Short mmCIF file of C-alpha atoms in Angstrom, two decimals:
data_model
loop_
_atom_site.label_atom_id
_atom_site.label_comp_id
_atom_site.label_asym_id
_atom_site.label_seq_id
_atom_site.Cartn_x
_atom_site.Cartn_y
_atom_site.Cartn_z
CA GLY L 1113 102.87 87.66 102.36
CA SER L 1114 106.85 86.91 103.63
CA SER L 1115 106.80 86.23 107.31
CA GLN L 1116 109.81 88.99 107.19
CA SER L 1117 107.86 91.79 106.39
CA VAL L 1118 105.90 94.38 108.54
CA VAL L 1119 102.78 93.42 110.16
CA GLY L 1120 101.84 96.43 111.17
CA ASN L 1121 101.12 100.62 111.39
CA TYR L 1122 100.06 102.25 114.31
CA ASN L 1123 99.40 105.20 115.09
CA LEU L 1124 99.75 106.31 119.03
CA PRO L 1125 98.17 109.62 120.50
CA SER L 1126 100.94 110.93 122.43
CA GLU L 1127 98.62 112.74 125.05
CA GLY L 1128 97.43 108.71 125.66
CA THR L 1129 97.80 106.63 128.91
CA ASP L 1130 95.55 103.07 127.27
CA TYR L 1131 97.75 101.73 125.00
CA THR L 1132 95.51 98.42 125.58
CA ASP L 1133 94.16 97.95 121.81
CA ILE L 1134 97.63 98.94 120.36
CA ILE L 1135 99.77 96.27 122.09
CA GLU L 1136 97.09 93.49 121.83
CA ALA L 1137 97.16 94.29 117.78
CA ILE L 1138 100.31 94.06 118.10
CA ARG L 1139 100.68 90.43 119.79
CA SER L 1140 98.05 89.64 117.35
CA SER L 1141 100.29 90.92 114.67
CA GLY L 1142 103.30 88.21 115.46
CA ALA L 1143 105.57 90.84 115.10
CA LYS L 1144 109.07 90.04 116.48
CA ALA L 1145 110.67 93.97 116.85
CA VAL L 1146 108.46 96.72 116.81
CA PHE L 1147 110.00 100.18 115.93
CA VAL L 1148 108.32 102.76 118.75
CA ASP L 1149 108.39 106.34 117.20
CA LEU L 1150 107.76 108.40 120.33
CA PRO L 1151 109.26 110.79 122.33
CA PRO L 1152 110.84 109.28 125.63
CA GLU L 1153 107.58 109.95 127.99
CA THR L 1154 105.40 108.81 125.59
CA ALA L 1155 107.54 105.47 124.63
CA GLN L 1156 107.73 104.75 128.82
CA ARG L 1157 104.35 104.92 129.32
CA PHE L 1158 104.32 102.25 126.11
CA LEU L 1159 106.81 100.11 127.20
CA GLU L 1160 105.52 100.05 131.15
CA GLN L 1161 101.80 98.79 129.89
CA ALA L 1162 103.58 96.24 127.52
CA ILE L 1163 105.72 95.06 130.50
CA GLU L 1164 102.45 94.53 132.44
CA LEU L 1165 100.59 93.15 129.71
CA LYS L 1166 103.66 90.29 129.42
CA MET L 1167 104.74 91.37 126.09
CA THR L 1168 108.58 91.37 126.99
CA HIS L 1169 109.23 88.68 124.09
CA ILE L 1170 109.61 91.72 121.88
CA LEU L 1171 112.49 93.78 120.44
CA TYR L 1172 111.55 97.75 120.73
CA LEU L 1173 113.87 100.00 118.76
CA GLY L 1174 113.50 103.58 119.16
CA ASP L 1175 115.40 106.80 118.12
CA ARG L 1176 117.60 108.80 119.22
CA SER L 1177 115.65 110.94 121.47
CA TRP L 1178 115.89 107.46 123.81
CA ASN L 1179 119.56 107.74 124.14
CA ASP L 1180 118.96 109.90 127.19
CA GLU L 1181 120.18 108.87 130.71
CA ASP L 1182 116.84 109.47 132.49
CA PHE L 1183 114.60 107.14 130.15
CA LEU L 1184 117.56 104.42 129.83
#
């Protein structure tokens, strides 16, 4: 019930390439930040689609594996 709570938990298959449904669910949730627990290669595909779908107003957080020069 709190507006500051977790609004969803979504599972993205690491071998997937189309994340439109998940991105739209995140949009509908009203989330202001999303923790994306994916390896850099998969996260890159997800974030590229999020940008294409104009979801750039959300803070996307990752784990330490994102601290990679190629990914950054």
